[in-house]
Every structure is written in C-alpha cells, then in structure tokens.
Tab-separated table of C-alpha atoms in Angstrom:
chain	number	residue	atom	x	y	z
J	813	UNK	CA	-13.596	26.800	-172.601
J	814	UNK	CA	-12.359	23.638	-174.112
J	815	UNK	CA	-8.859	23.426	-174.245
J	816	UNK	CA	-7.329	22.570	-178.034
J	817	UNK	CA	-5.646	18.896	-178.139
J	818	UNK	CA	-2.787	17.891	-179.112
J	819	UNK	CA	-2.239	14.154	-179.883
J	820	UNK	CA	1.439	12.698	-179.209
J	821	UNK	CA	1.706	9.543	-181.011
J	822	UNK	CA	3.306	7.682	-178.108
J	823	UNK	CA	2.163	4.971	-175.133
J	824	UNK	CA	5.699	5.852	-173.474
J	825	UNK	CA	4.171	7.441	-169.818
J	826	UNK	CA	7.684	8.691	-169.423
J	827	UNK	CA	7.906	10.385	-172.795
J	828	UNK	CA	4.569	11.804	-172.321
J	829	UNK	CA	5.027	13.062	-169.141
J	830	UNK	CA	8.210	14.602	-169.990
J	831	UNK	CA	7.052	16.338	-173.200
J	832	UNK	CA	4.638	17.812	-170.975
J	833	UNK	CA	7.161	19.041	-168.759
J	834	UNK	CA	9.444	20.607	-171.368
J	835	UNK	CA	6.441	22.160	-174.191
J	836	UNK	CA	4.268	23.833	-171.228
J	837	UNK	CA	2.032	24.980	-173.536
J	838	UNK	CA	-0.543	27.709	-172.807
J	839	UNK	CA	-3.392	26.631	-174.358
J	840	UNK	CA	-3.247	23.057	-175.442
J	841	UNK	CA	-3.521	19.664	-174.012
J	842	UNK	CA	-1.160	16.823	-174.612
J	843	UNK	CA	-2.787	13.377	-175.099
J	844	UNK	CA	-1.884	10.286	-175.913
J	845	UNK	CA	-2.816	7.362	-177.812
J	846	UNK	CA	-4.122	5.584	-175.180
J	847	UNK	CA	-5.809	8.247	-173.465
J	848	UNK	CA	-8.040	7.948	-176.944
J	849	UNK	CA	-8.175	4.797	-177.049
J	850	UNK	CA	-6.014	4.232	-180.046
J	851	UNK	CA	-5.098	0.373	-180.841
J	852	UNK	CA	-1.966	-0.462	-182.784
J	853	UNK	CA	0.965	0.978	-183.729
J	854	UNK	CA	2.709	2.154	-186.899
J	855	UNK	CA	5.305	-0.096	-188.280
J	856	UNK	CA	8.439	2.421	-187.440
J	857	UNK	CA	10.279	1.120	-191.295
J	858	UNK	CA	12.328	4.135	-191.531
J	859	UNK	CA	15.963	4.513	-191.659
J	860	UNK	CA	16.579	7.656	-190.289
J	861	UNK	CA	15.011	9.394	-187.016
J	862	UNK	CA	13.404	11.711	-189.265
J	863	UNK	CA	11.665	9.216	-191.292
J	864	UNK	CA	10.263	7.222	-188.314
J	865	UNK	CA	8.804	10.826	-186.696
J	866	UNK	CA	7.062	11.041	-189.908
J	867	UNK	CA	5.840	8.037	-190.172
J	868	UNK	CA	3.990	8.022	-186.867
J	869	UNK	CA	2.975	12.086	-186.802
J	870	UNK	CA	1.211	11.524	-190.443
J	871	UNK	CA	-1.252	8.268	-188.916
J	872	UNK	CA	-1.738	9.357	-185.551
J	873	UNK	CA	-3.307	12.241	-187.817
J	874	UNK	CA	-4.835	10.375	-189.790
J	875	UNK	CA	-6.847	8.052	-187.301
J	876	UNK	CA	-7.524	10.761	-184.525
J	877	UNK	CA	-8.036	13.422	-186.652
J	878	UNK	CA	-5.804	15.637	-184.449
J	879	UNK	CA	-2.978	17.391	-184.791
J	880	UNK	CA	-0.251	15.178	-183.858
J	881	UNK	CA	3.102	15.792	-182.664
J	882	UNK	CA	5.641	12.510	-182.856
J	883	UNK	CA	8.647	11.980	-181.020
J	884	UNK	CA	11.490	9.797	-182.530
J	885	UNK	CA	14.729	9.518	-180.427
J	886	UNK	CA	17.541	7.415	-179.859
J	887	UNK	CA	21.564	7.285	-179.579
J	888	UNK	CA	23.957	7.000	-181.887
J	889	UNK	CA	27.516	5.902	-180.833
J	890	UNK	CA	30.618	6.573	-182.674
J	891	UNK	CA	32.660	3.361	-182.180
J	892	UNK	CA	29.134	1.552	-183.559
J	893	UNK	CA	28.983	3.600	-186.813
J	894	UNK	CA	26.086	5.779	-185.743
J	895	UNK	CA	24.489	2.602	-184.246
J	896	UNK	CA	22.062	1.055	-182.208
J	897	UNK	CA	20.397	4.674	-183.859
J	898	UNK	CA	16.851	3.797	-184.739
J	899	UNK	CA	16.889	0.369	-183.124
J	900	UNK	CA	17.840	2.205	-179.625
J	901	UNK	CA	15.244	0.821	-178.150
J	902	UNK	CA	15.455	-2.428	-179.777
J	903	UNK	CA	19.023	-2.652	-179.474
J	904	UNK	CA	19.252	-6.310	-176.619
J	905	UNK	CA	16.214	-7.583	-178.723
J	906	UNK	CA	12.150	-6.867	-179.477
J	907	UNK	CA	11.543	-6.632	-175.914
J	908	UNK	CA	14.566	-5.235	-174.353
J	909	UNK	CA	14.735	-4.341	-171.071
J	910	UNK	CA	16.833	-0.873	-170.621
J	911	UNK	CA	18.601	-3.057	-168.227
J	912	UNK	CA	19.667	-5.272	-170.743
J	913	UNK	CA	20.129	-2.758	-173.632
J	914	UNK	CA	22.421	-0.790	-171.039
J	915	UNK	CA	24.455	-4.025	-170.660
J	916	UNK	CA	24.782	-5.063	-174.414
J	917	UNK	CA	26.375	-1.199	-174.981
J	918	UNK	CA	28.886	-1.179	-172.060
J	919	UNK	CA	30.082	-5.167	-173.492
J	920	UNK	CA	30.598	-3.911	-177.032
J	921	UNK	CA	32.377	-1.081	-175.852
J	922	UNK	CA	34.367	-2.805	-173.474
J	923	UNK	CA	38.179	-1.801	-172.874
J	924	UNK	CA	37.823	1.366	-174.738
J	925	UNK	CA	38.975	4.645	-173.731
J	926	UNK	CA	37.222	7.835	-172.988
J	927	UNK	CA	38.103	9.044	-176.531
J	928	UNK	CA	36.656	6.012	-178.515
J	929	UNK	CA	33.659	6.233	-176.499
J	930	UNK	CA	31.788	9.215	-177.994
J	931	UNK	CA	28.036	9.112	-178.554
J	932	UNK	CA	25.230	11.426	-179.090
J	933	UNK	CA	21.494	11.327	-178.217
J	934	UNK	CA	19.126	12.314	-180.829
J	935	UNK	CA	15.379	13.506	-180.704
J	936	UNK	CA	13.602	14.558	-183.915
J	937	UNK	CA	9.464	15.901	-183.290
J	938	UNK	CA	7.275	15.777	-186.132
J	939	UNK	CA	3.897	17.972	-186.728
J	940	UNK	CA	1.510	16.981	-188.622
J	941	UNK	CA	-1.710	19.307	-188.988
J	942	UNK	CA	-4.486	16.784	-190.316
J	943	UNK	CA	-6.422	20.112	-191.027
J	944	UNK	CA	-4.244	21.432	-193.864
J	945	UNK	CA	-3.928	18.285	-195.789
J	946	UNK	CA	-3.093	19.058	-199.673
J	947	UNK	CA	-5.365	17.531	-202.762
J	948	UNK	CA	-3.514	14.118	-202.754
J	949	UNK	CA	-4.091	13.964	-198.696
J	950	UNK	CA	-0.628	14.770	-197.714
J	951	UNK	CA	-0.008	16.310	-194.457
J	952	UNK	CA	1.894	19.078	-194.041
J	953	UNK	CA	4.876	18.051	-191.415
J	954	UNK	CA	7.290	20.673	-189.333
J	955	UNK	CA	10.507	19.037	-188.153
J	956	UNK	CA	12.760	19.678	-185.351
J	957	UNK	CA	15.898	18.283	-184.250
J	958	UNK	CA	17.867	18.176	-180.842
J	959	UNK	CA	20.961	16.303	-180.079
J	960	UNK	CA	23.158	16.214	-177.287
J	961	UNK	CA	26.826	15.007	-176.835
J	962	UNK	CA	28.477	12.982	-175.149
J	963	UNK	CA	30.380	9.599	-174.426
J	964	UNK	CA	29.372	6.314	-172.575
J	965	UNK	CA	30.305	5.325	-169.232
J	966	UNK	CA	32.113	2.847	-167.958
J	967	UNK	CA	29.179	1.095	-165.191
J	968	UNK	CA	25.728	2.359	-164.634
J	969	UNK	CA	25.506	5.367	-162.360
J	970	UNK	CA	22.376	6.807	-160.934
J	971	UNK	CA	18.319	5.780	-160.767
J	972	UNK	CA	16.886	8.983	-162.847
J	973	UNK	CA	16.158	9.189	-166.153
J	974	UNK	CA	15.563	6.338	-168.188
J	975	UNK	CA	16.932	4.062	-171.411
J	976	UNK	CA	20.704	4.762	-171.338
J	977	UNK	CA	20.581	8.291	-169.305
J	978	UNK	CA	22.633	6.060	-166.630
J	979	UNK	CA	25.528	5.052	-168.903
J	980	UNK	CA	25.590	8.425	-170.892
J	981	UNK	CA	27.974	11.420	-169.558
J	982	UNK	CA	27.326	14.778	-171.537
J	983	UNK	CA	29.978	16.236	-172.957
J	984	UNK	CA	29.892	19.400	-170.108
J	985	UNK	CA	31.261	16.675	-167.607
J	986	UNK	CA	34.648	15.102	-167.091
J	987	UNK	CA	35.048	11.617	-168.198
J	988	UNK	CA	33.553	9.429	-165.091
J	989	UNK	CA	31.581	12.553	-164.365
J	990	UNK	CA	28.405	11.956	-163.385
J	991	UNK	CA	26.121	10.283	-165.916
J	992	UNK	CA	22.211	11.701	-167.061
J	993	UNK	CA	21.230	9.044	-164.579
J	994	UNK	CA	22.333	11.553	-161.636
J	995	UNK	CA	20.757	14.668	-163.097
J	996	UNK	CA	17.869	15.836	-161.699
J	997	UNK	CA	15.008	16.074	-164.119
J	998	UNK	CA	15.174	19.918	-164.654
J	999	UNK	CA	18.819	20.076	-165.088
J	1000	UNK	CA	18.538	17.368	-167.529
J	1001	UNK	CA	15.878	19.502	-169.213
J	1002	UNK	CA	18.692	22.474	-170.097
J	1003	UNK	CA	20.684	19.667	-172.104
J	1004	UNK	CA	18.566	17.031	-173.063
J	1005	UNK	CA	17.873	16.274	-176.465
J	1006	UNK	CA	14.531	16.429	-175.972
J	1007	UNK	CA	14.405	19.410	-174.368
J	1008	UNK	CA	16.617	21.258	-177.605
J	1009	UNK	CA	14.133	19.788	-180.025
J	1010	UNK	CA	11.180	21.018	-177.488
J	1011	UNK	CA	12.373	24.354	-177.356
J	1012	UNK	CA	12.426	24.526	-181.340
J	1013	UNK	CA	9.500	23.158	-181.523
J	1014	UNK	CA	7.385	25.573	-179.036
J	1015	UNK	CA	6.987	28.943	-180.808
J	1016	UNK	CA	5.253	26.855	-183.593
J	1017	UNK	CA	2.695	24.990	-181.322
J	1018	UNK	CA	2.300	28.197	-179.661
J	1019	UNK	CA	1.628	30.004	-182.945
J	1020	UNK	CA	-0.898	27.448	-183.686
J	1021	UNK	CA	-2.860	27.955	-180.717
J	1022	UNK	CA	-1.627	25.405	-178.354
C-alpha cells in the first residue's frame, strides 16, 4: 500500500530530518523538494513568520500538487526590536554562514547583561491542502505556532543543533547554563520551537490521513 505524501517545502536536510523526527506520522511520508525534483524557490517577501509559511506552503502546492506543509522559523531578540526575525538566516549577509551569523549576534550584544539579553525562537508550519482549493484557487492554509524562550549567551557552547542553538540558553536554565548547542536532540525536542509547533500541528495531519 502506497503510503500518502506529504511535501515540506524545504531543501534544509536538517529541517527535514528533524520534522521527521518530531511529526512521526503513521501513515504519511515526508518529502522534500528535492526529493521531487523541484527547481527554485519562492521569493520569502513577507514580513512576518506567518506570512513567509504561507507563502511557500501555497506554491509548493501549487507546483507538486501535494499537500504541503511549510516551515518558517527564526529568532527574535529583545535588545534588536524583535530582530534579525525573518532575516535569521540572512542575518551576517545572503550567504551567511551560522558561524558568522552566531558572531554578528554575540558583537551587537556585546557588554550586555543577562537581563538585556532576552530572545525567543519562533517556528510557524503552514498547511496547505491543494485538494480543497476554493473557486478563485485559494488554498485553504492551517497555522501553527511554537516559540520558545530564552536569552543569548555570552560565547558559543556545544556542537549540536544548528543556526544559533549554540548561543541560545532556554529560559529553564541559569544564565551561562548550558546553551541548545549541548542538548541532546530529544531533549531539545520537549522545548524546541519546532517541536511546540509540531505537536500542534500533528492531530491535524493525523486527521487527514498522514
């Protein structure tokens, strides 16, 4: 029996691999846009987490046909105004290394204290069920949200994880507690951001046959 797919509108292996870890769906599969051989991306334009999930749930849709689920995630520091937010990623530059987007945080928060060094990761999924489109083709789109607080370290600790899991301490630790970075994976799972929005997100896939 051929299992149901579900396309996640990502060519992150670690996201991937991850969301696989933290949905363990029954039923469906989890793909990716390369594993269909799916060229180019979506311009992410949006201001908001919520908005960029959108955007890339409703054409990975659209061009595979599947059901799509979309993953938009990123951190937003206090001290920065909410920032780097949806340029996480982007924060050192197009290209950023997390090496480099690690460094760039630590400098602009440099001298601060524990208490003006307060941050939060954020992870919003998208659905979007190219089946059930309505008469002017829109899609209809479940969102989820997980977040998980925190602050920023004062030096990198730690190999696991990745982006800035090695400079961000959740709130259940001390300040210089240890960092995501030093987590193992399954502990990280309990807290993460991802994980929250995963765990919302679930009962719906699962009602949907995946």
């Amino acid at each position: 029996m051929t299992r149901p797919r579900l396309l996640v509108a990502t060519r992150s292996v670690h996201k991937l691999a991850e969301l696989r870890d933290l949905l363990a769906l029954d039923q469906g599969e989890l793909v990716s846009l390369d594993d269909l051989g799916i060229a180019g991306d979506v311009e992410e334009t949006g201001s908001t987490f919520e908005a960029n999930a959108r955007l890339k749930a409703r054409h990975g849709a659209r061009v595979s046909g599947l059901p799509t689920l979309a993953d938009d995630s990123g951190l937003e520091v206090d001290e920065l105004g909410g920032g780097p937010g949806v340029r996480t990623r982007r924060y050192a530059g197009e290209n950023a290394t997390d090496v480099a987007n690690n460094a760039k945080l630590l400098a602009a928060l440099d001298g601060l204290q524990a208490d003006r060094r307060g941050a939060r990761y954020v992870c919003v999924l998208a659905l979007a069920l190219p089946g059930d489109a309505g008469p002017r083709g829109g899609l209809p789109m479940r969102l989820v949200r997980g977040t998980c607080r925190g602050r920023i370290a004062r030096a990198p600790r730690g190999t696991g994880g990745f982006g800035y899991d090695p400079i961000f301490e959740p709130a259940t630790e001390p300040p210089g507690g240890r960092t995501l970075g030093e987590w193992s994976q399954a502990a990280k799972n309990e807290i993460s951001h991802r994980g929250r929005a995963a765990r919302r997100i679930q009962p719906i896939l699962r009602e949907l046959g995946f």
